[in-house]
């Protein structure tokens, strides 16, 4: 019998939380869960960070929303700070990552339209990508699972194999507006691009006169120990989509671009009702206050390396359950041997929250403010869950032998 009035689009766990603090969530009964999913990399500075709470309270008492047809000083400040910290000269604020990607795609196409090359609109993307859930971004991602049942795929996207520069060179044509890639694929199992491949994409884009777009929706705002993941690879894009961690839990995204690329985005070409409103801008500025503090990103990188080492030891101890760990900073993937759904259920039983991903990977995306005590608690709970699964496997084997 249907008991909820909500769309049935989520396979929801039988869990609901009342409050959060740092890396911890608490249900109504007061049970504490260690949150190593962080809203799929959204709660970048943890739950109820005092600075973020104070910034939102202060803004909420003054002004929540005005249209983007007026000036929004907090948004101007946030845009200026993002440009000062990155390759970009211009920023457009959105409510989500998919909208940031839509803006990135439109910016690339408009750039060539503005230059008198309206036929240059094709975007080349890569297998394993996930760029969002809108009609445009599911076409960009190319995953049949997400395209099924939603009518004709939006035109203008060509998906090719990941990691082969020769394939990219053959795919690029006079109709190619941009190459679009995640420096580290999240949904498909925390798969880092080879630095040589990313540098090769930059070179191909430059030689072909097309643009390079990075999807840093999940990897951005300190997740990898750098402000943006592309800094690890020494490659800069022309356009970048950002979301998730930039709002610390408040719906906020951004499309960043070079001046020459964004020049075609003139009044009337694009818009957003809520994107970058005063509340969102206050949240974004508060997150940057924390992430851009001296030493903060170095500490994320240190904690990421330490956590990876601890998990590698866990893999050695539970070889029947875990296969390997990969990723950068606090964006780690734990490849499992049993179905990842079974592992996810087992860790939840131990009051540990993670997220499933492709390639049978358990995604670990804790808040960037986790402590070493949090990490030790995580290893303890992961190990306990692995022992639970090992016991079940042993029981199943014994029953099989008996029958």
Short mmCIF file of C-alpha atoms in Angstrom, two decimals:
data_model
loop_
_atom_site.label_atom_id
_atom_site.label_comp_id
_atom_site.label_asym_id
_atom_site.label_seq_id
_atom_site.Cartn_x
_atom_site.Cartn_y
_atom_site.Cartn_z
CA UNK A 1 0.00 0.00 0.00
CA UNK A 2 1.33 3.43 -1.00
CA UNK A 3 1.95 5.50 2.15
CA UNK A 4 3.90 8.44 0.76
CA UNK A 5 2.71 11.25 -1.48
CA UNK A 6 6.24 11.77 -2.84
CA UNK A 7 7.49 10.63 -6.25
CA UNK A 8 8.94 7.16 -6.01
CA UNK A 9 12.21 8.20 -7.66
CA UNK A 10 14.42 7.35 -4.69
CA UNK A 11 15.12 3.96 -3.11
CA UNK A 12 15.10 5.58 0.31
CA UNK A 13 16.74 3.93 3.30
CA UNK A 14 14.55 3.56 6.38
CA UNK A 15 16.42 6.36 8.10
CA UNK A 16 15.53 9.96 8.97
CA UNK A 17 17.71 12.43 10.80
CA UNK A 18 16.83 15.20 13.21
CA UNK A 19 20.09 17.10 13.50
CA UNK A 20 23.75 17.10 12.54
CA UNK A 21 27.05 18.28 13.94
CA UNK A 22 30.36 18.08 12.09
CA UNK A 23 30.66 14.62 10.55
CA UNK A 24 27.80 13.19 12.62
CA UNK A 25 24.06 12.85 12.07
CA UNK A 26 21.54 12.02 14.81
CA UNK A 27 18.15 10.37 14.39
CA UNK A 28 15.10 11.11 16.54
CA UNK A 29 16.12 8.42 19.03
CA UNK A 30 19.52 10.06 19.47
CA UNK A 31 21.47 7.40 17.59
CA UNK A 32 24.68 8.82 16.10
CA UNK A 33 25.64 7.98 12.51
CA UNK A 34 29.05 8.82 11.10
CA UNK A 35 28.35 10.60 7.82
CA UNK A 36 30.98 9.75 5.20
CA UNK A 37 28.62 10.58 2.34
CA UNK A 38 28.02 14.24 3.30
CA UNK A 39 25.00 14.60 1.04
CA UNK A 40 27.12 13.17 -1.81
CA UNK A 41 29.96 15.67 -1.23
CA UNK A 42 27.63 18.58 -0.41
CA UNK A 43 28.18 19.18 3.32
CA UNK A 44 31.75 20.29 2.71
CA UNK A 45 32.28 21.96 6.09
CA UNK A 46 30.17 19.48 8.02
CA UNK A 47 26.71 19.71 9.53
CA UNK A 48 25.74 22.93 11.32
CA UNK A 49 29.17 24.55 11.06
CA UNK A 50 28.98 27.58 13.41
CA UNK A 51 30.37 30.03 10.85
CA UNK A 52 27.91 28.89 8.18
CA UNK A 53 25.00 28.96 10.63
CA UNK A 54 25.87 32.47 11.77
CA UNK A 55 26.27 33.75 8.19
CA UNK A 56 22.89 32.36 7.16
CA UNK A 57 21.14 33.63 10.29
CA UNK A 58 22.58 37.11 9.79
CA UNK A 59 21.53 37.19 6.13
CA UNK A 60 18.08 35.68 6.84
CA UNK A 61 17.34 38.53 9.22
CA UNK A 62 18.09 41.07 6.47
CA UNK A 63 17.11 39.77 3.03
CA UNK A 64 16.44 36.31 1.57
CA UNK A 65 15.83 36.86 -2.09
CA UNK A 66 15.79 39.49 -4.80
CA UNK A 67 15.68 38.95 -8.54
CA UNK A 68 18.88 38.86 -10.55
CA UNK A 69 17.66 41.97 -12.36
CA UNK A 70 19.00 43.85 -9.32
CA UNK A 71 22.47 44.02 -7.88
CA UNK A 72 23.30 41.44 -5.21
CA UNK A 73 26.45 42.57 -3.36
CA UNK A 74 27.08 39.17 -1.75
CA UNK A 75 26.91 37.50 -5.16
CA UNK A 76 29.33 40.05 -6.62
CA UNK A 77 31.74 39.34 -3.78
CA UNK A 78 31.45 35.57 -4.18
CA UNK A 79 32.02 35.81 -7.93
CA UNK A 80 35.04 38.05 -7.45
CA UNK A 81 36.57 35.64 -4.91
CA UNK A 82 36.06 32.65 -7.20
CA UNK A 83 37.69 34.49 -10.10
CA UNK A 84 40.64 35.57 -7.97
CA UNK A 85 41.20 31.95 -6.90
CA UNK A 86 40.84 30.33 -10.34
CA UNK A 87 41.46 30.66 -14.10
CA UNK A 88 38.07 32.32 -14.57
CA UNK A 89 37.04 35.92 -15.29
CA UNK A 90 33.24 35.50 -15.18
CA UNK A 91 30.78 33.53 -13.04
CA UNK A 92 27.08 32.65 -13.45
CA UNK A 93 25.34 31.34 -10.33
CA UNK A 94 22.81 28.49 -10.40
CA UNK A 95 20.90 26.34 -7.93
CA UNK A 96 22.47 22.99 -8.78
CA UNK A 97 25.21 21.11 -10.57
CA UNK A 98 23.01 20.15 -13.52
CA UNK A 99 22.13 23.81 -14.05
CA UNK A 100 25.82 24.72 -13.84
CA UNK A 101 26.51 22.13 -16.56
CA UNK A 102 23.64 23.44 -18.68
CA UNK A 103 25.16 26.91 -18.39
CA UNK A 104 28.59 25.55 -19.34
CA UNK A 105 27.19 23.83 -22.44
CA UNK A 106 25.19 26.90 -23.46
CA UNK A 107 28.23 29.14 -22.90
CA UNK A 108 30.36 26.97 -25.21
CA UNK A 109 27.73 26.87 -27.95
CA UNK A 110 26.95 30.58 -27.65
CA UNK A 111 30.65 31.39 -27.84
CA UNK A 112 30.89 29.95 -31.34
CA UNK A 113 27.50 31.33 -32.39
CA UNK A 114 28.79 34.74 -31.36
CA UNK A 115 31.90 34.18 -33.48
CA UNK A 116 29.81 33.37 -36.56
CA UNK A 117 30.22 29.58 -36.26
CA UNK A 118 26.66 28.54 -35.37
CA UNK A 119 27.21 25.01 -36.74
CA UNK A 120 29.89 24.45 -34.15
CA UNK A 121 27.75 23.10 -31.31
CA UNK A 122 28.79 19.48 -30.72
CA UNK A 123 30.11 18.50 -27.29
CA UNK A 124 32.38 15.45 -26.94
CA UNK A 125 31.96 13.58 -23.65
CA UNK A 126 33.44 10.38 -22.22
CA UNK A 127 32.20 6.96 -21.17
CA UNK A 128 31.47 6.67 -17.47
CA UNK A 129 30.53 10.34 -17.17
CA UNK A 130 27.72 11.72 -15.06
CA UNK A 131 26.79 15.34 -15.67
CA UNK A 132 23.34 15.64 -14.11
CA UNK A 133 19.66 14.73 -14.50
CA UNK A 134 18.23 17.34 -16.89
CA UNK A 135 17.40 16.34 -20.47
CA UNK A 136 20.59 18.06 -21.68
CA UNK A 137 22.89 16.62 -19.06
CA UNK A 138 21.61 13.04 -19.36
CA UNK A 139 22.34 13.35 -23.08
CA UNK A 140 25.84 14.58 -22.20
CA UNK A 141 26.34 11.71 -19.76
CA UNK A 142 25.14 9.18 -22.32
CA UNK A 143 24.17 6.54 -19.75
CA UNK A 144 21.33 4.45 -21.23
CA UNK A 145 19.94 3.83 -17.73
CA UNK A 146 19.25 7.54 -17.27
CA UNK A 147 18.09 8.12 -20.87
CA UNK A 148 15.55 5.28 -20.96
CA UNK A 149 11.94 6.40 -21.19
CA UNK A 150 12.58 10.10 -21.63
CA UNK A 151 12.13 10.42 -25.37
CA UNK A 152 14.70 11.35 -28.01
CA UNK A 153 18.16 12.06 -26.69
CA UNK A 154 19.07 15.76 -27.00
CA UNK A 155 21.21 16.27 -30.09
CA UNK A 156 24.77 17.48 -30.20
CA UNK A 157 26.57 15.12 -27.82
CA UNK A 158 29.11 12.52 -28.92
CA UNK A 159 30.36 10.11 -26.29
CA UNK A 160 33.66 8.32 -26.79
CA UNK A 161 35.93 5.97 -24.86
CA UNK A 162 37.75 7.50 -21.87
CA UNK A 163 41.52 7.76 -21.85
CA UNK A 164 42.47 7.35 -25.53
CA UNK A 165 43.81 10.55 -27.11
CA UNK A 166 43.84 9.02 -30.61
CA UNK A 167 40.10 8.40 -30.34
CA UNK A 168 39.60 12.00 -29.24
CA UNK A 169 41.61 13.34 -32.20
CA UNK A 170 39.49 11.29 -34.63
CA UNK A 171 36.24 12.45 -32.98
CA UNK A 172 37.05 16.17 -33.08
CA UNK A 173 35.71 17.97 -36.15
CA UNK A 174 34.91 21.45 -37.38
CA UNK A 175 31.55 21.05 -35.58
CA UNK A 176 33.15 20.40 -32.17
CA UNK A 177 32.49 23.23 -29.71
CA UNK A 178 33.99 21.60 -26.62
CA UNK A 179 35.38 18.57 -24.84
CA UNK A 180 33.58 17.95 -21.52
CA UNK A 181 35.12 15.80 -18.79
CA UNK A 182 35.21 15.20 -15.04
CA UNK A 183 38.86 15.20 -13.86
CA UNK A 184 37.78 12.45 -11.46
CA UNK A 185 34.61 10.53 -12.31
CA UNK A 186 32.45 10.17 -9.20
CA UNK A 187 29.31 8.25 -10.09
CA UNK A 188 31.21 5.62 -12.04
CA UNK A 189 33.43 4.71 -9.09
CA UNK A 190 35.99 7.43 -8.26
CA UNK A 191 38.08 7.03 -11.39
CA UNK A 192 40.84 9.61 -11.84
CA UNK A 193 41.81 10.67 -15.32
CA UNK A 194 45.43 10.07 -16.31
CA UNK A 195 47.25 13.44 -16.10
CA UNK A 196 48.70 12.80 -19.56
CA UNK A 197 45.19 12.34 -20.92
CA UNK A 198 43.94 15.63 -19.46
CA UNK A 199 47.00 17.50 -20.75
CA UNK A 200 46.41 15.89 -24.13
CA UNK A 201 42.80 17.11 -24.13
CA UNK A 202 44.02 20.64 -23.46
CA UNK A 203 46.44 20.40 -26.40
CA UNK A 204 43.81 18.92 -28.74
CA UNK A 205 41.32 21.64 -27.80
CA UNK A 206 43.90 24.35 -28.42
CA UNK A 207 44.94 22.90 -31.78
CA UNK A 208 41.34 22.37 -32.92
CA UNK A 209 40.17 25.75 -31.67
CA UNK A 210 37.49 24.24 -29.46
CA UNK A 211 36.97 24.62 -25.70
CA UNK A 212 37.75 22.43 -22.70
CA UNK A 213 35.04 22.15 -20.03
CA UNK A 214 35.67 20.57 -16.64
CA UNK A 215 32.79 19.20 -14.59
CA UNK A 216 33.98 19.84 -11.03
CA UNK A 217 30.55 19.55 -9.45
CA UNK A 218 31.69 16.75 -7.14
CA UNK A 219 35.46 17.32 -7.12
CA UNK A 220 35.46 21.06 -6.45
CA UNK A 221 35.78 23.34 -3.41
CA UNK A 222 38.54 21.45 -1.63
CA UNK A 223 37.29 17.89 -2.00
CA UNK A 224 40.63 16.61 -3.38
CA UNK A 225 42.89 18.71 -1.17
CA UNK A 226 43.11 21.43 -3.81
CA UNK A 227 40.46 24.09 -4.35
CA UNK A 228 39.66 22.36 -7.66
CA UNK A 229 40.80 18.93 -8.82
CA UNK A 230 42.26 20.14 -12.11
CA UNK A 231 45.01 21.84 -10.09
CA UNK A 232 46.31 18.33 -9.31
CA UNK A 233 46.80 17.74 -13.02
CA UNK A 234 48.27 21.12 -13.98
CA UNK A 235 45.60 21.69 -16.63
CA UNK A 236 43.19 24.63 -16.80
CA UNK A 237 39.80 24.57 -18.55
CA UNK A 238 38.03 27.33 -20.45
CA UNK A 239 34.74 26.69 -18.63
CA UNK A 240 34.05 24.89 -15.35
CA UNK A 241 30.84 23.73 -13.65
CA UNK A 242 30.81 23.80 -9.84
CA UNK A 243 28.19 22.91 -7.21
CA UNK A 244 27.75 20.56 -4.23
CA UNK A 245 30.40 21.72 -1.72
CA UNK A 246 30.26 25.38 -2.72
CA UNK A 247 27.05 25.95 -0.73
CA UNK A 248 27.90 23.67 2.18
CA UNK A 249 24.35 22.27 2.02
CA UNK A 250 22.57 25.33 0.64
CA UNK A 251 21.47 24.86 -3.02
CA UNK A 252 24.16 26.68 -5.00
CA UNK A 253 26.09 26.07 -8.19
CA UNK A 254 28.25 28.12 -10.51
CA UNK A 255 29.55 28.18 -14.04
CA UNK A 256 32.99 29.78 -14.33
CA UNK A 257 34.47 30.90 -17.66
CA UNK A 258 37.19 32.92 -19.27
CA UNK A 259 36.21 36.43 -20.41
CA UNK A 260 36.66 35.62 -24.11
CA UNK A 261 34.37 32.58 -23.79
CA UNK A 262 31.64 34.24 -21.72
CA UNK A 263 31.44 37.31 -23.95
CA UNK A 264 28.48 35.88 -25.91
CA UNK A 265 26.33 35.45 -22.81
CA UNK A 266 24.66 38.84 -23.08
CA UNK A 267 21.36 39.96 -21.45
CA UNK A 268 18.49 37.65 -22.37
CA UNK A 269 20.61 34.62 -23.31
CA UNK A 270 20.40 32.91 -19.92
CA UNK A 271 18.96 33.38 -16.45
CA UNK A 272 18.03 31.87 -13.10
CA UNK A 273 15.28 32.89 -10.70
CA UNK A 274 17.04 31.83 -7.51
CA UNK A 275 20.67 31.31 -8.51
CA UNK A 276 23.04 33.28 -6.30
CA UNK A 277 20.32 35.05 -4.30
CA UNK A 278 21.39 36.77 -1.05
CA UNK A 279 20.95 33.65 1.11
CA UNK A 280 22.84 31.44 -1.36
CA UNK A 281 25.62 34.00 -1.71
CA UNK A 282 25.94 34.25 2.08
CA UNK A 283 26.33 30.48 2.28
CA UNK A 284 28.88 30.43 -0.55
CA UNK A 285 30.96 33.21 0.97
CA UNK A 286 30.90 31.51 4.38
CA UNK A 287 32.15 28.26 2.85
CA UNK A 288 34.96 30.10 1.07
CA UNK A 289 35.89 31.86 4.34
CA UNK A 290 36.65 28.41 5.75
CA UNK A 291 38.09 26.61 2.73
CA UNK A 292 40.40 29.48 1.77
CA UNK A 293 41.83 29.86 5.29
CA UNK A 294 45.61 29.44 5.34
CA UNK A 295 46.48 25.78 5.67
CA UNK A 296 42.93 24.43 5.35
CA UNK A 297 43.43 22.71 2.00
CA UNK A 298 46.84 21.38 3.07
CA UNK A 299 45.09 19.81 6.05
CA UNK A 300 42.45 18.25 3.77
CA UNK A 301 45.23 16.75 1.66
CA UNK A 302 46.99 15.43 4.78
CA UNK A 303 43.82 13.90 6.19
CA UNK A 304 42.98 12.41 2.81
CA UNK A 305 46.34 10.68 2.60
CA UNK A 306 46.06 9.44 6.19
CA UNK A 307 42.53 8.10 5.60
CA UNK A 308 43.63 6.38 2.40
CA UNK A 309 46.47 4.67 4.28
CA UNK A 310 44.11 3.51 7.02
CA UNK A 311 41.66 2.15 4.45
CA UNK A 312 44.46 0.40 2.56
CA UNK A 313 45.28 -1.44 5.78
CA UNK A 314 41.59 -2.30 6.13
CA UNK A 315 41.63 -3.77 2.62
CA UNK A 316 44.55 -5.99 3.67
CA UNK A 317 42.64 -7.16 6.76
CA UNK A 318 39.37 -7.89 4.94
CA UNK A 319 40.49 -9.23 1.58
CA UNK A 320 37.24 -11.17 1.06
CA UNK A 321 35.21 -7.97 1.26
CA UNK A 322 37.39 -5.14 -0.05
CA UNK A 323 39.59 -5.13 -3.13
CA UNK A 324 41.31 -1.73 -3.30
CA UNK A 325 41.03 1.95 -2.45
CA UNK A 326 41.48 4.81 -4.92
CA UNK A 327 40.85 8.52 -5.25
CA UNK A 328 42.30 11.82 -4.11
CA UNK A 329 42.02 13.81 -0.89
CA UNK A 330 38.69 13.13 0.80
CA UNK A 331 37.12 11.70 -2.35
CA UNK A 332 37.87 7.99 -2.01
CA UNK A 333 36.42 4.87 -3.57
CA UNK A 334 36.52 1.48 -1.84
CA UNK A 335 36.09 -1.26 -4.44
CA UNK A 336 34.14 -4.17 -2.98
CA UNK A 337 33.98 -7.90 -3.74
CA UNK A 338 30.39 -8.59 -2.59
CA UNK A 339 27.71 -6.44 -4.30
CA UNK A 340 28.19 -2.86 -3.12
CA UNK A 341 24.51 -2.75 -2.11
CA UNK A 342 25.22 -5.50 0.44
CA UNK A 343 28.23 -3.59 1.76
CA UNK A 344 26.23 -0.36 1.97
CA UNK A 345 23.52 -2.13 3.99
CA UNK A 346 26.14 -3.67 6.29
CA UNK A 347 27.88 -0.38 7.05
CA UNK A 348 24.52 1.29 7.74
CA UNK A 349 23.83 -1.42 10.30
CA UNK A 350 27.04 -0.21 11.97
CA UNK A 351 25.74 3.39 11.81
CA UNK A 352 28.16 4.44 9.10
CA UNK A 353 26.90 6.32 6.04
CA UNK A 354 28.53 6.11 2.62
CA UNK A 355 27.30 6.14 -0.98
CA UNK A 356 27.30 3.50 -3.68
CA UNK A 357 28.89 4.15 -7.08
CA UNK A 358 29.54 2.28 -10.29
CA UNK A 359 32.22 -0.40 -10.67
CA UNK A 360 31.00 -1.91 -7.37
CA UNK A 361 32.55 0.93 -5.38
CA UNK A 362 31.63 2.36 -2.00
CA UNK A 363 32.13 6.14 -2.15
CA UNK A 364 33.63 7.87 0.88
CA UNK A 365 33.07 11.64 0.80
CA UNK A 366 33.30 12.85 4.40
CA UNK A 367 33.06 16.52 5.39
CA UNK A 368 36.40 18.28 4.87
CA UNK A 369 36.47 19.11 8.60
CA UNK A 370 36.66 15.51 9.84
CA UNK A 371 39.00 14.85 12.73
CA UNK A 372 41.45 11.99 13.19
CA UNK A 373 39.02 10.62 15.80
CA UNK A 374 36.32 10.59 13.11
CA UNK A 375 38.66 8.68 10.83
CA UNK A 376 39.42 6.10 13.51
CA UNK A 377 35.69 5.70 14.16
CA UNK A 378 35.16 5.22 10.42
CA UNK A 379 37.77 2.47 10.21
CA UNK A 380 36.30 0.77 13.27
CA UNK A 381 32.79 0.75 11.79
CA UNK A 382 33.93 -0.31 8.32
CA UNK A 383 35.93 -3.15 9.86
CA UNK A 384 32.96 -4.27 11.97
CA UNK A 385 30.69 -4.25 8.91
CA UNK A 386 33.28 -6.25 6.96
CA UNK A 387 33.44 -8.80 9.79
CA UNK A 388 29.63 -9.06 9.69
CA UNK A 389 29.76 -9.78 5.97
CA UNK A 390 32.59 -12.29 6.40
CA UNK A 391 30.53 -14.15 8.99
CA UNK A 392 27.58 -14.30 6.59
CA UNK A 393 29.82 -15.57 3.79
CA UNK A 394 31.22 -18.24 6.10
CA UNK A 395 27.73 -19.33 7.14
CA UNK A 396 26.63 -19.50 3.51
CA UNK A 397 29.70 -21.59 2.61
CA UNK A 398 29.10 -23.96 5.52
CA UNK A 399 25.43 -24.38 4.56
CA UNK A 400 26.46 -25.04 0.96
CA UNK A 401 28.90 -27.75 2.02
CA UNK A 402 26.29 -29.33 4.33
CA UNK A 403 23.73 -29.53 1.55
#
